[in-house]
Amino acid sequence: MLKGFKNFLMRGDLVTIAVGLVIALAFSTLIKAFTDYVINPIVSRLQGGASLGLGWQLGDEGNEATYLDLGQFISALIYFVIFMAVIYFVIVVPYKHYQARRGVTAFGEPGPVKTCPACLSEDLPAAASKCLHCATEQPPTVAGASPV
């Protein structure tokens, strides 16, 4: 039983995902600090004066609970874009390159699919002879014809 668990943990995909998540967490902390201490002051300065930030006060003056803070939203949006760009260029692109050198296509375009006429599921591979969901026989797809 423990040998099977060890084999499960040592699978290449699982280790790759674990390393990717740890790296993503480290980048997340770095990018969060960048947006909090570099982007937020710039966005807040655009508002001018001694306001809480870029936004509007909806309730009593000075009450942070009723302050609609667009600056924080803009910062979160910038954080998300930077984080996704870092993940793509630091993890996904090298992983795709590494897998291509091994002869494996990673993050490629999905294969052609067709729709089952019986249950209308749209995720059947074009070459499927039976539906995955309702088990009805599927008409063969003619080579070169677009699937329904």
PDB file of C-alpha atoms in Angstrom:
ATOM      1  CA  MET A   1       0.000   0.000   0.000  1.00  0.00           C
ATOM      2  CA  LEU A   2       2.775   2.457   0.867  1.00  0.00           C
ATOM      3  CA  LYS A   3       4.672   1.534  -2.288  1.00  0.00           C
ATOM      4  CA  GLY A   4       1.656   2.495  -4.413  1.00  0.00           C
ATOM      5  CA  PHE A   5       1.368   5.805  -2.555  1.00  0.00           C
ATOM      6  CA  LYS A   6       5.084   6.479  -3.114  1.00  0.00           C
ATOM      7  CA  ASN A   7       4.686   5.713  -6.831  1.00  0.00           C
ATOM      8  CA  PHE A   8       1.720   8.090  -6.983  1.00  0.00           C
ATOM      9  CA  LEU A   9       3.706  10.885  -5.335  1.00  0.00           C
ATOM     10  CA  MET A  10       6.755  10.370  -7.544  1.00  0.00           C
ATOM     11  CA  ARG A  11       4.867  10.605 -10.836  1.00  0.00           C
ATOM     12  CA  GLY A  12       6.431  13.220 -13.061  1.00  0.00           C
ATOM     13  CA  ASP A  13       3.228  15.191 -13.543  1.00  0.00           C
ATOM     14  CA  LEU A  14       2.545  15.488  -9.826  1.00  0.00           C
ATOM     15  CA  VAL A  15       6.076  16.636  -9.049  1.00  0.00           C
ATOM     16  CA  THR A  16       5.941  19.151 -11.901  1.00  0.00           C
ATOM     17  CA  ILE A  17       2.653  20.560 -10.619  1.00  0.00           C
ATOM     18  CA  ALA A  18       3.965  20.782  -7.054  1.00  0.00           C
ATOM     19  CA  VAL A  19       7.094  22.642  -8.144  1.00  0.00           C
ATOM     20  CA  GLY A  20       5.006  24.943 -10.320  1.00  0.00           C
ATOM     21  CA  LEU A  21       2.692  25.758  -7.428  1.00  0.00           C
ATOM     22  CA  VAL A  22       5.591  26.549  -5.097  1.00  0.00           C
ATOM     23  CA  ILE A  23       7.151  28.819  -7.718  1.00  0.00           C
ATOM     24  CA  ALA A  24       3.775  30.470  -8.358  1.00  0.00           C
ATOM     25  CA  LEU A  25       3.349  31.117  -4.640  1.00  0.00           C
ATOM     26  CA  ALA A  26       6.769  32.756  -4.451  1.00  0.00           C
ATOM     27  CA  PHE A  27       6.020  34.933  -7.478  1.00  0.00           C
ATOM     28  CA  SER A  28       2.638  35.790  -6.010  1.00  0.00           C
ATOM     29  CA  THR A  29       4.260  37.196  -2.877  1.00  0.00           C
ATOM     30  CA  LEU A  30       6.769  39.185  -4.916  1.00  0.00           C
ATOM     31  CA  ILE A  31       4.142  40.629  -7.255  1.00  0.00           C
ATOM     32  CA  LYS A  32       1.796  41.407  -4.348  1.00  0.00           C
ATOM     33  CA  ALA A  33       4.569  43.439  -2.716  1.00  0.00           C
ATOM     34  CA  PHE A  34       5.194  45.237  -6.019  1.00  0.00           C
ATOM     35  CA  THR A  35       1.545  46.223  -6.393  1.00  0.00           C
ATOM     36  CA  ASP A  36       1.159  47.172  -2.715  1.00  0.00           C
ATOM     37  CA  TYR A  37       4.285  49.303  -2.432  1.00  0.00           C
ATOM     38  CA  VAL A  38       4.829  50.594  -5.973  1.00  0.00           C
ATOM     39  CA  ILE A  39       1.549  50.555  -7.915  1.00  0.00           C
ATOM     40  CA  ASN A  40      -0.824  51.495  -5.049  1.00  0.00           C
ATOM     41  CA  PRO A  41       1.017  54.711  -4.109  1.00  0.00           C
ATOM     42  CA  ILE A  42       1.080  55.786  -7.762  1.00  0.00           C
ATOM     43  CA  VAL A  43      -2.643  55.102  -8.200  1.00  0.00           C
ATOM     44  CA  SER A  44      -3.455  56.832  -4.884  1.00  0.00           C
ATOM     45  CA  ARG A  45      -1.403  59.858  -5.904  1.00  0.00           C
ATOM     46  CA  LEU A  46      -3.537  60.224  -9.029  1.00  0.00           C
ATOM     47  CA  GLN A  47      -6.480  61.032  -6.737  1.00  0.00           C
ATOM     48  CA  GLY A  48      -4.537  63.882  -5.138  1.00  0.00           C
ATOM     49  CA  GLY A  49      -5.018  65.500  -1.734  1.00  0.00           C
ATOM     50  CA  ALA A  50      -5.296  63.507   1.455  1.00  0.00           C
ATOM     51  CA  SER A  51      -7.963  61.087   0.249  1.00  0.00           C
ATOM     52  CA  LEU A  52      -8.016  57.385   1.040  1.00  0.00           C
ATOM     53  CA  GLY A  53      -7.192  56.550  -2.560  1.00  0.00           C
ATOM     54  CA  LEU A  54      -8.702  56.592  -6.016  1.00  0.00           C
ATOM     55  CA  GLY A  55     -12.439  56.265  -5.424  1.00  0.00           C
ATOM     56  CA  TRP A  56     -15.502  57.757  -3.749  1.00  0.00           C
ATOM     57  CA  GLN A  57     -16.813  57.955  -0.208  1.00  0.00           C
ATOM     58  CA  LEU A  58     -20.311  56.438  -0.092  1.00  0.00           C
ATOM     59  CA  GLY A  59     -21.045  57.016   3.589  1.00  0.00           C
ATOM     60  CA  ASP A  60     -19.631  59.132   6.397  1.00  0.00           C
ATOM     61  CA  GLU A  61     -16.436  61.009   5.568  1.00  0.00           C
ATOM     62  CA  GLY A  62     -13.334  59.063   6.665  1.00  0.00           C
ATOM     63  CA  ASN A  63     -15.164  55.748   7.104  1.00  0.00           C
ATOM     64  CA  GLU A  64     -13.045  53.196   5.245  1.00  0.00           C
ATOM     65  CA  ALA A  65     -15.864  50.612   5.355  1.00  0.00           C
ATOM     66  CA  THR A  66     -18.019  52.740   3.020  1.00  0.00           C
ATOM     67  CA  TYR A  67     -15.215  53.887   0.726  1.00  0.00           C
ATOM     68  CA  LEU A  68     -15.494  52.607  -2.853  1.00  0.00           C
ATOM     69  CA  ASP A  69     -11.803  52.117  -3.575  1.00  0.00           C
ATOM     70  CA  LEU A  70     -11.233  51.825  -7.322  1.00  0.00           C
ATOM     71  CA  GLY A  71      -7.495  52.187  -6.781  1.00  0.00           C
ATOM     72  CA  GLN A  72      -7.365  48.854  -4.949  1.00  0.00           C
ATOM     73  CA  PHE A  73      -9.365  47.243  -7.745  1.00  0.00           C
ATOM     74  CA  ILE A  74      -7.004  48.657 -10.376  1.00  0.00           C
ATOM     75  CA  SER A  75      -4.060  47.405  -8.324  1.00  0.00           C
ATOM     76  CA  ALA A  76      -5.615  43.938  -8.058  1.00  0.00           C
ATOM     77  CA  LEU A  77      -6.183  43.935 -11.815  1.00  0.00           C
ATOM     78  CA  ILE A  78      -2.564  44.932 -12.457  1.00  0.00           C
ATOM     79  CA  TYR A  79      -1.455  42.256  -9.969  1.00  0.00           C
ATOM     80  CA  PHE A  80      -3.480  39.612 -11.811  1.00  0.00           C
ATOM     81  CA  VAL A  81      -2.124  40.589 -15.239  1.00  0.00           C
ATOM     82  CA  ILE A  82       1.480  40.665 -14.013  1.00  0.00           C
ATOM     83  CA  PHE A  83       1.047  37.367 -12.154  1.00  0.00           C
ATOM     84  CA  MET A  84      -0.427  35.593 -15.169  1.00  0.00           C
ATOM     85  CA  ALA A  85       2.310  36.989 -17.435  1.00  0.00           C
ATOM     86  CA  VAL A  86       5.013  35.785 -15.035  1.00  0.00           C
ATOM     87  CA  ILE A  87       3.429  32.333 -14.770  1.00  0.00           C
ATOM     88  CA  TYR A  88       3.135  32.099 -18.552  1.00  0.00           C
ATOM     89  CA  PHE A  89       6.654  33.252 -19.393  1.00  0.00           C
ATOM     90  CA  VAL A  90       8.476  31.624 -16.460  1.00  0.00           C
ATOM     91  CA  ILE A  91       6.599  28.328 -16.149  1.00  0.00           C
ATOM     92  CA  VAL A  92       4.422  27.586 -19.201  1.00  0.00           C
ATOM     93  CA  VAL A  93       6.781  28.620 -22.024  1.00  0.00           C
ATOM     94  CA  PRO A  94       9.824  26.723 -20.639  1.00  0.00           C
ATOM     95  CA  TYR A  95       7.612  23.702 -19.868  1.00  0.00           C
ATOM     96  CA  LYS A  96       6.248  23.686 -23.433  1.00  0.00           C
ATOM     97  CA  HIS A  97       9.797  23.947 -24.782  1.00  0.00           C
ATOM     98  CA  TYR A  98      10.994  21.134 -22.514  1.00  0.00           C
ATOM     99  CA  GLN A  99       8.095  18.880 -23.495  1.00  0.00           C
ATOM    100  CA  ALA A 100       8.629  19.652 -27.200  1.00  0.00           C
ATOM    101  CA  ARG A 101      12.243  18.489 -26.865  1.00  0.00           C
ATOM    102  CA  ARG A 102      10.894  15.237 -25.412  1.00  0.00           C
ATOM    103  CA  GLY A 103       8.467  14.907 -28.335  1.00  0.00           C
ATOM    104  CA  VAL A 104       5.337  15.629 -26.270  1.00  0.00           C
ATOM    105  CA  THR A 105       2.856  18.387 -27.113  1.00  0.00           C
ATOM    106  CA  ALA A 106       1.936  20.353 -23.994  1.00  0.00           C
ATOM    107  CA  PHE A 107      -0.884  22.899 -23.895  1.00  0.00           C
ATOM    108  CA  GLY A 108      -1.708  22.203 -27.529  1.00  0.00           C
ATOM    109  CA  GLU A 109      -4.967  22.858 -29.291  1.00  0.00           C
ATOM    110  CA  PRO A 110      -7.689  20.373 -28.359  1.00  0.00           C
ATOM    111  CA  GLY A 111      -8.573  17.773 -30.955  1.00  0.00           C
ATOM    112  CA  PRO A 112     -11.711  17.929 -33.072  1.00  0.00           C
ATOM    113  CA  VAL A 113     -14.960  17.166 -31.257  1.00  0.00           C
ATOM    114  CA  LYS A 114     -18.515  16.388 -32.270  1.00  0.00           C
ATOM    115  CA  THR A 115     -21.948  16.654 -30.674  1.00  0.00           C
ATOM    116  CA  CYS A 116     -23.949  13.584 -29.706  1.00  0.00           C
ATOM    117  CA  PRO A 117     -27.361  13.711 -31.441  1.00  0.00           C
ATOM    118  CA  ALA A 118     -29.014  11.797 -28.574  1.00  0.00           C
ATOM    119  CA  CYS A 119     -27.884  13.683 -25.447  1.00  0.00           C
ATOM    120  CA  LEU A 120     -26.381  16.791 -27.127  1.00  0.00           C
ATOM    121  CA  SER A 121     -23.091  16.565 -25.223  1.00  0.00           C
ATOM    122  CA  GLU A 122     -20.522  18.588 -27.143  1.00  0.00           C
ATOM    123  CA  ASP A 123     -17.295  17.052 -25.878  1.00  0.00           C
ATOM    124  CA  LEU A 124     -17.053  13.812 -27.846  1.00  0.00           C
ATOM    125  CA  PRO A 125     -13.838  13.202 -29.748  1.00  0.00           C
ATOM    126  CA  ALA A 126     -14.508  13.217 -33.487  1.00  0.00           C
ATOM    127  CA  ALA A 127     -13.369   9.607 -33.851  1.00  0.00           C
ATOM    128  CA  ALA A 128     -15.603   8.278 -31.029  1.00  0.00           C
ATOM    129  CA  SER A 129     -17.931   5.430 -31.968  1.00  0.00           C
ATOM    130  CA  LYS A 130     -19.974   5.639 -28.727  1.00  0.00           C
ATOM    131  CA  CYS A 131     -21.070   8.581 -26.619  1.00  0.00           C
ATOM    132  CA  LEU A 132     -19.250   8.895 -23.306  1.00  0.00           C
ATOM    133  CA  HIS A 133     -22.402  10.070 -21.546  1.00  0.00           C
ATOM    134  CA  CYS A 134     -25.362   8.132 -22.961  1.00  0.00           C
ATOM    135  CA  ALA A 135     -23.518   5.236 -24.703  1.00  0.00           C
ATOM    136  CA  THR A 136     -25.405   5.616 -27.993  1.00  0.00           C
ATOM    137  CA  GLU A 137     -23.692   4.544 -31.177  1.00  0.00           C
ATOM    138  CA  GLN A 138     -22.190   7.473 -33.077  1.00  0.00           C
ATOM    139  CA  PRO A 139     -22.131   7.763 -36.850  1.00  0.00           C
ATOM    140  CA  PRO A 140     -18.600   7.569 -38.234  1.00  0.00           C
ATOM    141  CA  THR A 141     -16.984  10.883 -39.093  1.00  0.00           C
ATOM    142  CA  VAL A 142     -15.883  11.147 -42.711  1.00  0.00           C
ATOM    143  CA  ALA A 143     -12.230  12.176 -43.088  1.00  0.00           C
ATOM    144  CA  GLY A 144     -12.014  15.798 -44.133  1.00  0.00           C
ATOM    145  CA  ALA A 145     -15.614  16.603 -43.177  1.00  0.00           C
ATOM    146  CA  SER A 146     -16.217  18.925 -40.272  1.00  0.00           C
ATOM    147  CA  PRO A 147     -17.858  17.228 -37.260  1.00  0.00           C
ATOM    148  CA  VAL A 148     -21.333  18.345 -36.181  1.00  0.00           C
TER     149      VAL A 148
END
